[in-house]
Amino acid sequence: MTQTSSPTATSAGHTRSAPMRRAWIVVGLLVVFMLINHADKSVIAFAGVQIQNDLGLSPQEFGVIQSSFFWLFAVGALFFGWLSSRVSLRWLMAGLMLTWVATMAPLLGTVSFSVLVACRIVLGFAEGPAYALANHAVHSWFTPEKRAMPSGFVTAGASIGTLIAAPLLTWIIVRWDWHAAFYILIVMGLVWAAAWMIFGRGAPEENSAAAKPATTIVVDTVDAPYKTILRTGTVLGIALLMFCSYWSTTLKVAWLPVYLQDGLGYDTITTGRLVMLPYGFAAAGAIAAGWFSSRLIARGVSRKIARGYLSAVLIGGAGAAMMGFTVLPQGPVQILLVSLAFSLNTAAFGVALSAIADVVQSKKRGMVLGGLSAVSSISGMIAPLVLGFTVGGAADKIAGYASGFLMSGALMVVGSIIAVFLVNPDRDIARIRRSVEETA
């Protein structure tokens, strides 16, 4: 007798697979979201020469434009993180994208220095929460044990954004002018916002809150007061890892091209090619780290190892590579360590934030992730200054770069070691449950 599957089983299988297909569509949209995010950030740098010539700007004025992007970055991360517990992510992220588009619209025509600065300030405020909210959104679509890999894809989107934006936007700027680059980004933003409004609705966590078990695939953690959440070792440890990781990320953006030319003597074309290596490594590493973390948890490995140890090893490894390239002679091995120093830390982002999703209940996750972005932005403000003063105060530039990167690498290694003893999601989940039960 031929065995046939029951209608119930077929229906259940379809019910389970449909949300997962939608979940991966959402991941794809969030990857594009981060791609646009990084293109928005970097387009001013790509068009820097044309902008200075067109507006008659001095280098100091152009520096103010670049700096202005970060003036309200942390404030935006905290504000929108708080808002995410009160507004649906579908509407919130579409609103963010439309705000990005609005800040670029004035740049399509003749613009003054003050207007350009104002647009960059507002853009920085609206992009401050981008990475945190993108991870918050992707966590809403996956069960805890499966969150690390999609988070890795979202993290990779940031690096992919730079890899694609650098040659594409540069070609557009050279072929037409810098205004044309903003036309492209505006169109991309509007298309993304429309697609997000269609596919970004109905996250399983939202369905769970509305008691729709047929599409619920996420098991949420226990809700607890912020004072309880923020005192957990996992949140404190991930905050430390994010601080150390973003230290390297900021140096990559602010100083790596200068170091390769000014410190190591590579020409402009070679420098442009070498700078792309860490971004490529970071994109591949983020996806691989997310996959590996998910595999570890699927095999029954504790979250302390699959989230905490793995994140710490990646960031500590980046720090060790940074220390290593300062003592090696110029050549392929040194460039390999440079690439690892500025990519392994980025690969850890998705895994680290998955640990936050393990511990923090969805209603408060956006605020906590926004706070972590604000903490990491502090290192973004400090790291370039530390290296700049170290280079400026040294007897020669090569020694100054070596000292600055050596100190930075040591900071990352020490911070990662401390975080190993703090991050333990399983322990903190149990503690939060006990705390809630005792106060109930």
C-alpha positions as a LaTeX table, in Angstrom:
\begin{tabular}{lrrr}
\hline
Residue & $x$ (\AA) & $y$ (\AA) & $z$ (\AA) \\
\hline
Met1 & 0.00 & 0.00 & 0.00 \\
Thr2 & 1.32 & 3.42 & $-0.91$ \\
Gln3 & 1.80 & 5.63 & 2.09 \\
Thr4 & 0.47 & 9.17 & 1.75 \\
Ser5 & 1.18 & 12.13 & 3.97 \\
Ser6 & $-1.66$ & 13.41 & 6.05 \\
Pro7 & $-3.26$ & 16.77 & 5.23 \\
Thr8 & $-2.41$ & 17.92 & 8.72 \\
Ala9 & 1.27 & 17.17 & 8.28 \\
Thr10 & 1.33 & 18.81 & 4.86 \\
Ser11 & $-0.40$ & 21.89 & 6.21 \\
Ala12 & 1.94 & 22.08 & 9.17 \\
Gly13 & 4.98 & 21.75 & 6.92 \\
His14 & 3.70 & 24.55 & 4.71 \\
Thr15 & 2.98 & 26.70 & 7.77 \\
Arg16 & 6.51 & 26.24 & 9.00 \\
Ser17 & 8.20 & 26.79 & 5.63 \\
Ala18 & 6.29 & 29.92 & 4.61 \\
Pro19 & 7.49 & 32.02 & 7.57 \\
Met20 & 11.07 & 30.84 & 6.97 \\
Arg21 & 10.93 & 31.89 & 3.31 \\
Arg22 & 9.63 & 35.27 & 4.42 \\
Ala23 & 12.33 & 35.43 & 7.10 \\
Trp24 & 15.11 & 35.02 & 4.53 \\
Ile25 & 13.52 & 37.62 & 2.26 \\
Val26 & 13.66 & 39.96 & 5.27 \\
Val27 & 17.35 & 39.07 & 5.76 \\
Gly28 & 18.00 & 40.01 & 2.13 \\
Leu29 & 16.24 & 43.32 & 2.58 \\
Leu30 & 18.25 & 44.04 & 5.72 \\
Val31 & 21.50 & 43.27 & 3.90 \\
Val32 & 20.51 & 45.87 & 1.28 \\
Phe33 & 19.52 & 48.22 & 4.13 \\
Met34 & 23.07 & 48.02 & 5.51 \\
Leu35 & 24.54 & 48.33 & 2.01 \\
Ile36 & 22.66 & 51.62 & 1.47 \\
Asn37 & 23.62 & 52.70 & 4.99 \\
His38 & 27.33 & 52.43 & 4.27 \\
Ala39 & 27.03 & 53.93 & 0.81 \\
Asp40 & 25.29 & 56.96 & 2.35 \\
Lys41 & 28.13 & 57.33 & 4.82 \\
Ser42 & 30.97 & 57.03 & 2.34 \\
Val43 & 29.70 & 58.93 & $-0.71$ \\
Ile44 & 30.95 & 62.27 & 0.64 \\
Ala45 & 34.47 & 60.83 & 0.91 \\
Phe46 & 34.34 & 59.43 & $-2.63$ \\
Ala47 & 33.23 & 62.84 & $-3.95$ \\
Gly48 & 35.50 & 64.81 & $-1.63$ \\
Val49 & 37.66 & 66.46 & $-4.28$ \\
Gln50 & 34.70 & 67.53 & $-6.44$ \\
Ile51 & 32.76 & 68.83 & $-3.43$ \\
Gln52 & 35.70 & 70.90 & $-2.20$ \\
Asn53 & 36.23 & 72.37 & $-5.67$ \\
Asp54 & 32.54 & 73.06 & $-6.32$ \\
Leu55 & 31.88 & 74.69 & $-2.95$ \\
Gly56 & 35.30 & 76.29 & $-2.54$ \\
Leu57 & 35.90 & 74.48 & 0.75 \\
Ser58 & 39.12 & 74.40 & 2.71 \\
Pro59 & 40.39 & 71.05 & 4.06 \\
Gln60 & 39.32 & 72.20 & 7.53 \\
Glu61 & 35.76 & 72.87 & 6.34 \\
Phe62 & 35.63 & 69.51 & 4.60 \\
Gly63 & 36.82 & 67.91 & 7.84 \\
Val64 & 33.93 & 69.57 & 9.66 \\
Ile65 & 31.50 & 68.08 & 7.12 \\
Gln66 & 32.90 & 64.61 & 7.68 \\
Ser67 & 32.94 & 65.03 & 11.45 \\
Ser68 & 29.38 & 66.40 & 11.59 \\
Phe69 & 27.96 & 63.01 & 10.64 \\
Phe70 & 28.93 & 61.66 & 14.08 \\
Trp71 & 27.77 & 64.59 & 16.22 \\
Leu72 & 24.34 & 63.08 & 16.96 \\
Phe73 & 25.16 & 59.48 & 16.03 \\
Ala74 & 24.99 & 58.12 & 19.60 \\
Val75 & 21.93 & 60.23 & 20.40 \\
Gly76 & 20.11 & 58.73 & 17.43 \\
Ala77 & 21.10 & 55.21 & 18.46 \\
Leu78 & 19.62 & 55.72 & 21.94 \\
Phe79 & 16.51 & 57.58 & 20.81 \\
Phe80 & 15.45 & 55.14 & 18.11 \\
Gly81 & 16.39 & 52.21 & 20.31 \\
Trp82 & 13.92 & 53.56 & 22.88 \\
Leu83 & 11.35 & 54.21 & 20.15 \\
Ser84 & 11.61 & 50.62 & 18.86 \\
Ser85 & 9.75 & 49.38 & 21.95 \\
Arg86 & 6.82 & 51.67 & 21.10 \\
Val87 & 6.69 & 51.66 & 17.28 \\
Ser88 & 6.56 & 48.68 & 14.93 \\
Leu89 & 9.93 & 47.97 & 13.28 \\
Arg90 & 8.13 & 47.89 & 9.93 \\
Trp91 & 7.17 & 51.56 & 10.24 \\
Leu92 & 10.25 & 52.63 & 12.17 \\
Met93 & 12.80 & 51.34 & 9.66 \\
Ala94 & 10.81 & 52.58 & 6.67 \\
Gly95 & 10.74 & 55.98 & 8.38 \\
Leu96 & 14.50 & 55.86 & 8.90 \\
Met97 & 15.10 & 55.11 & 5.24 \\
Leu98 & 12.82 & 57.95 & 4.15 \\
Thr99 & 14.69 & 60.27 & 6.52 \\
Trp100 & 17.97 & 59.24 & 4.87 \\
Val101 & 16.42 & 60.02 & 1.49 \\
Ala102 & 15.19 & 63.41 & 2.75 \\
Thr103 & 18.71 & 64.38 & 3.88 \\
Met104 & 20.07 & 63.62 & 0.40 \\
Ala105 & 17.35 & 65.42 & $-1.57$ \\
Pro106 & 18.83 & 68.94 & $-0.99$ \\
Leu107 & 22.14 & 67.69 & $-2.38$ \\
Leu108 & 20.74 & 67.09 & $-5.86$ \\
Gly109 & 21.30 & 70.72 & $-6.77$ \\
Thr110 & 23.39 & 73.70 & $-5.70$ \\
Val111 & 24.08 & 73.53 & $-1.98$ \\
Ser112 & 25.93 & 75.62 & 0.60 \\
Phe113 & 28.40 & 74.54 & 3.24 \\
Ser114 & 25.90 & 75.07 & 6.06 \\
Val115 & 23.16 & 73.06 & 4.33 \\
Leu116 & 25.58 & 70.22 & 3.64 \\
Val117 & 26.61 & 70.14 & 7.30 \\
Ala118 & 22.98 & 70.20 & 8.45 \\
Cys119 & 22.12 & 67.30 & 6.12 \\
Arg120 & 25.02 & 65.23 & 7.42 \\
Ile121 & 24.08 & 65.90 & 11.05 \\
Val122 & 20.50 & 64.70 & 10.48 \\
Leu123 & 21.73 & 61.72 & 8.46 \\
Gly124 & 24.10 & 60.71 & 11.26 \\
Phe125 & 21.26 & 60.99 & 13.79 \\
Ala126 & 19.05 & 58.75 & 11.63 \\
Glu127 & 21.82 & 56.26 & 10.82 \\
Gly128 & 23.03 & 55.90 & 14.41 \\
Pro129 & 20.52 & 53.12 & 15.17 \\
Ala130 & 20.77 & 51.41 & 11.74 \\
Tyr131 & 22.92 & 48.40 & 12.65 \\
Ala132 & 21.22 & 47.83 & 16.00 \\
Leu133 & 17.72 & 47.99 & 14.54 \\
Ala134 & 18.67 & 45.78 & 11.59 \\
Asn135 & 19.83 & 43.11 & 14.03 \\
His136 & 16.77 & 43.65 & 16.21 \\
Ala137 & 14.60 & 43.07 & 13.14 \\
Val138 & 16.41 & 39.94 & 12.02 \\
His139 & 16.28 & 38.50 & 15.55 \\
Ser140 & 12.50 & 38.89 & 15.44 \\
Trp141 & 12.26 & 36.36 & 12.59 \\
Phe142 & 14.43 & 33.52 & 13.90 \\
Thr143 & 14.55 & 31.22 & 16.89 \\
Pro144 & 17.42 & 31.91 & 19.33 \\
Glu145 & 19.57 & 29.01 & 18.12 \\
Lys146 & 19.30 & 30.19 & 14.48 \\
Arg147 & 19.88 & 33.93 & 14.89 \\
Ala148 & 23.67 & 34.11 & 14.56 \\
Met149 & 23.89 & 33.23 & 10.87 \\
Pro150 & 21.27 & 35.73 & 9.60 \\
Ser151 & 22.89 & 38.34 & 11.85 \\
Gly152 & 26.16 & 37.47 & 10.14 \\
Phe153 & 24.57 & 38.21 & 6.75 \\
Val154 & 23.35 & 41.59 & 8.05 \\
Thr155 & 26.85 & 42.36 & 9.33 \\
Ala156 & 28.30 & 41.30 & 5.99 \\
Gly157 & 25.96 & 43.77 & 4.30 \\
Ala158 & 27.92 & 46.64 & 5.81 \\
Ser159 & 31.20 & 45.41 & 4.33 \\
Ile160 & 29.58 & 44.47 & 1.04 \\
Gly161 & 28.19 & 48.00 & 0.92 \\
Thr162 & 31.69 & 49.45 & 0.93 \\
Leu163 & 32.97 & 46.90 & $-1.60$ \\
Ile164 & 30.17 & 47.75 & $-4.04$ \\
Ala165 & 29.85 & 51.46 & $-3.29$ \\
Ala166 & 33.53 & 52.31 & $-3.67$ \\
Pro167 & 33.92 & 51.44 & $-7.39$ \\
Leu168 & 30.28 & 52.06 & $-8.40$ \\
Leu169 & 29.81 & 55.47 & $-6.82$ \\
Thr170 & 33.28 & 56.56 & $-7.85$ \\
Trp171 & 32.47 & 55.63 & $-11.47$ \\
Ile172 & 29.17 & 57.55 & $-11.30$ \\
Ile173 & 30.91 & 60.60 & $-9.84$ \\
Val174 & 33.63 & 60.54 & $-12.52$ \\
Arg175 & 31.17 & 59.79 & $-15.35$ \\
Trp176 & 28.68 & 62.51 & $-14.36$ \\
Asp177 & 29.16 & 64.41 & $-11.08$ \\
Trp178 & 28.75 & 63.98 & $-7.33$ \\
His179 & 25.08 & 64.99 & $-7.46$ \\
Ala180 & 24.34 & 61.94 & $-9.64$ \\
Ala181 & 25.55 & 59.63 & $-6.86$ \\
Phe182 & 22.82 & 60.99 & $-4.59$ \\
Tyr183 & 20.19 & 60.41 & $-7.31$ \\
Ile184 & 21.13 & 56.72 & $-7.32$ \\
Leu185 & 21.06 & 56.45 & $-3.52$ \\
Ile186 & 17.69 & 58.21 & $-3.32$ \\
Val187 & 16.13 & 55.83 & $-5.83$ \\
Met188 & 17.59 & 52.83 & $-4.00$ \\
Gly189 & 16.23 & 54.16 & $-0.71$ \\
Leu190 & 12.72 & 54.69 & $-2.04$ \\
Val191 & 12.62 & 51.22 & $-3.63$ \\
Trp192 & 13.86 & 49.66 & $-0.41$ \\
Ala193 & 11.26 & 51.47 & 1.71 \\
Ala194 & 8.46 & 50.22 & $-0.54$ \\
Ala195 & 9.76 & 46.64 & $-0.44$ \\
Trp196 & 10.15 & 46.79 & 3.34 \\
Met197 & 6.57 & 47.93 & 3.82 \\
Ile198 & 5.45 & 44.89 & 1.84 \\
Phe199 & 7.70 & 42.19 & 3.31 \\
Gly200 & 8.65 & 43.65 & 6.71 \\
Arg201 & 5.27 & 43.14 & 8.34 \\
Gly202 & 4.17 & 40.18 & 10.44 \\
Ala203 & 7.40 & 39.25 & 12.25 \\
Pro204 & 6.87 & 36.07 & 14.32 \\
Glu205 & 7.56 & 37.91 & 17.58 \\
Glu206 & 4.76 & 40.32 & 16.73 \\
Asn207 & 2.50 & 37.38 & 15.93 \\
Ser208 & 3.45 & 35.80 & 19.24 \\
Ala209 & 2.39 & 38.93 & 21.06 \\
Ala210 & $-0.91$ & 38.75 & 19.20 \\
Ala211 & $-1.30$ & 35.08 & 20.13 \\
Lys212 & $-1.11$ & 33.62 & 16.63 \\
Pro213 & 0.67 & 30.32 & 17.24 \\
Ala214 & 0.37 & 29.12 & 13.65 \\
Thr215 & 3.23 & 31.38 & 12.55 \\
Thr216 & 5.14 & 31.68 & 15.79 \\
Ile217 & 8.69 & 30.41 & 15.40 \\
Val218 & 10.38 & 32.52 & 18.08 \\
Val219 & 10.53 & 31.65 & 21.75 \\
Asp220 & 11.05 & 34.92 & 23.59 \\
Thr221 & 12.93 & 35.46 & 26.84 \\
Val222 & 11.46 & 36.68 & 30.10 \\
Asp223 & 10.70 & 40.39 & 30.35 \\
Ala224 & 12.66 & 42.11 & 33.10 \\
Pro225 & 13.43 & 45.69 & 34.22 \\
Tyr226 & 16.30 & 47.50 & 32.51 \\
Lys227 & 18.22 & 47.65 & 35.79 \\
Thr228 & 18.23 & 43.86 & 35.90 \\
Ile229 & 19.15 & 43.45 & 32.24 \\
Leu230 & 21.97 & 46.01 & 32.23 \\
Arg231 & 23.67 & 44.40 & 35.22 \\
Thr232 & 23.99 & 40.99 & 33.58 \\
Gly233 & 27.48 & 39.86 & 32.68 \\
Thr234 & 26.40 & 39.15 & 29.12 \\
Val235 & 25.26 & 42.72 & 28.42 \\
Leu236 & 28.33 & 44.21 & 30.13 \\
Gly237 & 30.67 & 41.81 & 28.35 \\
Ile238 & 29.13 & 42.42 & 24.93 \\
Ala239 & 29.32 & 46.18 & 25.55 \\
Leu240 & 33.06 & 45.77 & 26.19 \\
Leu241 & 33.48 & 43.65 & 23.06 \\
Met242 & 31.56 & 46.16 & 20.96 \\
Phe243 & 33.75 & 48.99 & 22.28 \\
Cys244 & 36.93 & 47.07 & 21.40 \\
Ser245 & 35.61 & 45.93 & 18.04 \\
Tyr246 & 34.52 & 49.38 & 16.93 \\
Trp247 & 37.94 & 50.71 & 17.92 \\
Ser248 & 39.41 & 48.67 & 15.06 \\
Thr249 & 36.52 & 49.51 & 12.71 \\
Thr250 & 37.05 & 53.24 & 13.19 \\
Leu251 & 40.79 & 52.99 & 12.63 \\
Lys252 & 40.09 & 51.08 & 9.41 \\
Val253 & 37.90 & 53.89 & 8.09 \\
Ala254 & 39.88 & 56.85 & 9.41 \\
Trp255 & 43.51 & 55.74 & 9.28 \\
Leu256 & 44.12 & 52.54 & 7.31 \\
Pro257 & 44.43 & 54.18 & 3.85 \\
Val258 & 46.68 & 56.87 & 5.32 \\
Tyr259 & 48.82 & 54.28 & 7.11 \\
Leu260 & 49.29 & 52.22 & 3.96 \\
Gln261 & 50.46 & 55.27 & 2.02 \\
Asp262 & 52.12 & 57.43 & 4.64 \\
Gly263 & 53.48 & 54.69 & 6.89 \\
Leu264 & 54.20 & 51.81 & 4.54 \\
Gly265 & 54.80 & 53.73 & 1.31 \\
Tyr266 & 52.27 & 52.09 & $-1.01$ \\
Asp267 & 51.08 & 54.17 & $-3.96$ \\
Thr268 & 47.49 & 55.40 & $-4.27$ \\
Ile269 & 46.28 & 52.68 & $-6.65$ \\
Thr270 & 47.83 & 49.87 & $-4.60$ \\
Thr271 & 46.42 & 51.37 & $-1.42$ \\
Gly272 & 42.94 & 51.43 & $-2.94$ \\
Arg273 & 43.19 & 47.74 & $-3.73$ \\
Leu274 & 44.66 & 46.75 & $-0.37$ \\
Val275 & 41.98 & 48.65 & 1.57 \\
Met276 & 39.33 & 46.43 & $-0.02$ \\
Leu277 & 40.86 & 43.25 & 1.46 \\
Pro278 & 39.63 & 43.76 & 5.06 \\
Tyr279 & 36.11 & 44.48 & 3.79 \\
Gly280 & 36.07 & 41.30 & 1.73 \\
Phe281 & 37.45 & 39.26 & 4.64 \\
Ala282 & 34.91 & 40.85 & 7.00 \\
Ala283 & 31.94 & 39.98 & 4.75 \\
Ala284 & 32.98 & 36.34 & 4.41 \\
Gly285 & 33.99 & 36.12 & 8.07 \\
Ala286 & 30.69 & 37.51 & 9.38 \\
Ile287 & 28.69 & 34.87 & 7.50 \\
Ala288 & 31.08 & 32.08 & 8.48 \\
Ala289 & 31.10 & 33.10 & 12.15 \\
Gly290 & 27.30 & 33.22 & 12.24 \\
Trp291 & 27.06 & 29.79 & 10.62 \\
Phe292 & 29.63 & 28.33 & 13.02 \\
Ser293 & 27.88 & 29.76 & 16.09 \\
Ser294 & 24.55 & 28.32 & 14.94 \\
Arg295 & 26.15 & 24.93 & 14.31 \\
Leu296 & 27.70 & 24.89 & 17.78 \\
Ile297 & 24.35 & 25.58 & 19.44 \\
Ala298 & 22.62 & 22.99 & 17.24 \\
Arg299 & 25.16 & 20.44 & 18.53 \\
Gly300 & 24.34 & 21.32 & 22.13 \\
Val301 & 27.31 & 23.58 & 22.87 \\
Ser302 & 26.55 & 26.22 & 25.50 \\
Arg303 & 25.86 & 29.82 & 24.48 \\
Lys304 & 28.78 & 30.86 & 26.66 \\
Ile305 & 31.08 & 29.17 & 24.15 \\
Ala306 & 29.06 & 29.62 & 20.94 \\
Arg307 & 28.42 & 33.32 & 21.59 \\
Gly308 & 30.86 & 34.61 & 24.22 \\
Tyr309 & 34.04 & 32.66 & 23.57 \\
Leu310 & 33.65 & 32.85 & 19.79 \\
Ser311 & 33.11 & 36.64 & 19.81 \\
Ala312 & 36.01 & 37.18 & 22.19 \\
Val313 & 38.36 & 34.99 & 20.16 \\
Leu314 & 37.55 & 36.86 & 16.96 \\
Ile315 & 38.03 & 40.31 & 18.49 \\
Gly316 & 41.06 & 39.23 & 20.49 \\
Gly317 & 42.47 & 37.66 & 17.33 \\
Ala318 & 42.01 & 40.96 & 15.50 \\
Gly319 & 43.91 & 42.69 & 18.30 \\
Ala320 & 46.73 & 40.13 & 18.16 \\
Ala321 & 46.97 & 40.55 & 14.38 \\
Met322 & 47.14 & 44.33 & 14.85 \\
Met323 & 49.99 & 43.95 & 17.29 \\
Gly324 & 51.67 & 41.51 & 14.92 \\
Phe325 & 51.71 & 43.65 & 11.79 \\
Thr326 & 53.53 & 46.43 & 13.63 \\
Val327 & 56.64 & 44.26 & 14.11 \\
Leu328 & 56.73 & 42.50 & 10.73 \\
Pro329 & 58.61 & 43.73 & 7.66 \\
Gln330 & 56.60 & 45.01 & 4.72 \\
Gly331 & 55.28 & 42.21 & 2.54 \\
Pro332 & 52.43 & 39.72 & 1.98 \\
Val333 & 52.44 & 38.34 & 5.54 \\
Gln334 & 52.15 & 41.82 & 7.00 \\
Ile335 & 49.26 & 42.64 & 4.64 \\
Leu336 & 47.54 & 39.40 & 5.66 \\
Leu337 & 47.75 & 40.44 & 9.32 \\
Val338 & 46.52 & 43.94 & 8.44 \\
Ser339 & 43.51 & 42.38 & 6.72 \\
Leu340 & 42.78 & 40.13 & 9.71 \\
Ala341 & 43.22 & 42.98 & 12.18 \\
Phe342 & 40.49 & 44.97 & 10.47 \\
Ser343 & 38.11 & 42.13 & 9.61 \\
Leu344 & 37.98 & 39.53 & 12.40 \\
Asn345 & 36.47 & 42.09 & 14.76 \\
Thr346 & 33.68 & 42.82 & 12.28 \\
Ala347 & 32.98 & 39.10 & 11.89 \\
Ala348 & 32.22 & 38.98 & 15.62 \\
Phe349 & 29.42 & 41.57 & 15.53 \\
Gly350 & 26.56 & 39.27 & 14.51 \\
Val351 & 27.51 & 36.56 & 16.99 \\
Ala352 & 27.92 & 39.05 & 19.83 \\
Leu353 & 24.55 & 40.70 & 19.26 \\
Ser354 & 22.88 & 37.29 & 19.07 \\
Ala355 & 23.94 & 36.86 & 22.70 \\
Ile356 & 21.97 & 40.01 & 23.52 \\
Ala357 & 18.92 & 38.56 & 21.76 \\
Asp358 & 19.32 & 35.43 & 23.90 \\
Val359 & 19.11 & 37.43 & 27.12 \\
Val360 & 16.97 & 40.51 & 26.41 \\
Gln361 & 13.23 & 40.26 & 25.80 \\
Ser362 & 12.08 & 41.63 & 22.43 \\
Lys363 & 10.25 & 44.69 & 23.83 \\
Lys364 & 13.49 & 45.97 & 25.38 \\
Arg365 & 15.98 & 44.60 & 22.86 \\
Gly366 & 15.95 & 47.64 & 20.58 \\
Met367 & 16.81 & 49.99 & 23.43 \\
Val368 & 19.63 & 47.76 & 24.67 \\
Leu369 & 21.07 & 47.33 & 21.17 \\
Gly370 & 20.83 & 51.09 & 20.66 \\
Gly371 & 22.71 & 51.61 & 23.90 \\
Leu372 & 25.43 & 49.23 & 22.73 \\
Ser373 & 25.75 & 51.20 & 19.49 \\
Ala374 & 26.12 & 54.37 & 21.56 \\
Val375 & 28.85 & 52.73 & 23.66 \\
Ser376 & 30.73 & 51.56 & 20.59 \\
Ser377 & 30.51 & 55.04 & 19.05 \\
Ile378 & 32.54 & 56.35 & 22.00 \\
Ser379 & 35.52 & 54.30 & 20.84 \\
Gly380 & 34.81 & 55.65 & 17.37 \\
Met381 & 35.43 & 59.16 & 18.65 \\
Ile382 & 38.49 & 58.26 & 20.75 \\
Ala383 & 40.45 & 55.83 & 18.56 \\
Pro384 & 41.30 & 58.20 & 15.65 \\
Leu385 & 42.43 & 60.87 & 18.11 \\
Val386 & 44.65 & 58.47 & 20.04 \\
Leu387 & 46.39 & 57.27 & 16.89 \\
Gly388 & 46.66 & 60.80 & 15.52 \\
Phe389 & 48.33 & 62.15 & 18.66 \\
Thr390 & 50.59 & 59.08 & 18.88 \\
Val391 & 51.79 & 59.57 & 15.30 \\
Gly392 & 52.13 & 63.32 & 15.72 \\
Gly393 & 54.12 & 63.01 & 18.93 \\
Ala394 & 56.55 & 60.33 & 17.74 \\
Ala395 & 60.10 & 60.92 & 16.54 \\
Asp396 & 59.12 & 59.53 & 13.13 \\
Lys397 & 55.81 & 58.50 & 11.60 \\
Ile398 & 56.62 & 54.81 & 11.22 \\
Ala399 & 57.40 & 54.52 & 14.93 \\
Gly400 & 54.29 & 56.51 & 15.75 \\
Tyr401 & 52.06 & 54.22 & 13.73 \\
Ala402 & 53.68 & 51.17 & 15.30 \\
Ser403 & 53.12 & 52.46 & 18.83 \\
Gly404 & 49.55 & 53.51 & 18.13 \\
Phe405 & 48.49 & 50.22 & 16.54 \\
Leu406 & 50.38 & 48.23 & 19.19 \\
Met407 & 48.45 & 49.96 & 21.98 \\
Ser408 & 45.19 & 49.53 & 20.09 \\
Gly409 & 45.79 & 45.82 & 19.57 \\
Ala410 & 46.68 & 45.34 & 23.24 \\
Leu411 & 43.44 & 47.11 & 24.25 \\
Met412 & 41.42 & 44.71 & 22.09 \\
Val413 & 43.17 & 41.62 & 23.46 \\
Val414 & 42.77 & 42.65 & 27.11 \\
Gly415 & 39.13 & 43.64 & 26.58 \\
Ser416 & 38.39 & 40.30 & 24.95 \\
Ile417 & 39.97 & 38.37 & 27.82 \\
Ile418 & 37.86 & 40.25 & 30.36 \\
Ala419 & 34.70 & 39.65 & 28.28 \\
Val420 & 35.29 & 35.89 & 28.35 \\
Phe421 & 34.57 & 35.92 & 32.08 \\
Leu422 & 31.46 & 38.09 & 31.69 \\
Val423 & 29.47 & 36.72 & 28.74 \\
Asn424 & 27.31 & 33.75 & 29.70 \\
Pro425 & 23.78 & 33.92 & 28.24 \\
Asp426 & 22.55 & 30.65 & 29.80 \\
Arg427 & 23.56 & 31.80 & 33.28 \\
Asp428 & 22.03 & 35.23 & 32.81 \\
Ile429 & 18.76 & 33.88 & 31.39 \\
Ala430 & 18.39 & 31.80 & 34.56 \\
Arg431 & 19.24 & 34.78 & 36.77 \\
Ile432 & 16.72 & 37.00 & 35.03 \\
Arg433 & 14.01 & 34.36 & 35.44 \\
Arg434 & 14.77 & 34.01 & 39.15 \\
Ser435 & 14.77 & 37.78 & 39.60 \\
Val436 & 11.39 & 38.13 & 37.89 \\
Glu437 & 9.92 & 35.25 & 39.89 \\
Glu438 & 11.16 & 36.73 & 43.19 \\
Thr439 & 9.64 & 40.13 & 42.48 \\
Ala440 & 6.35 & 38.73 & 41.11 \\
\hline
\end{tabular}
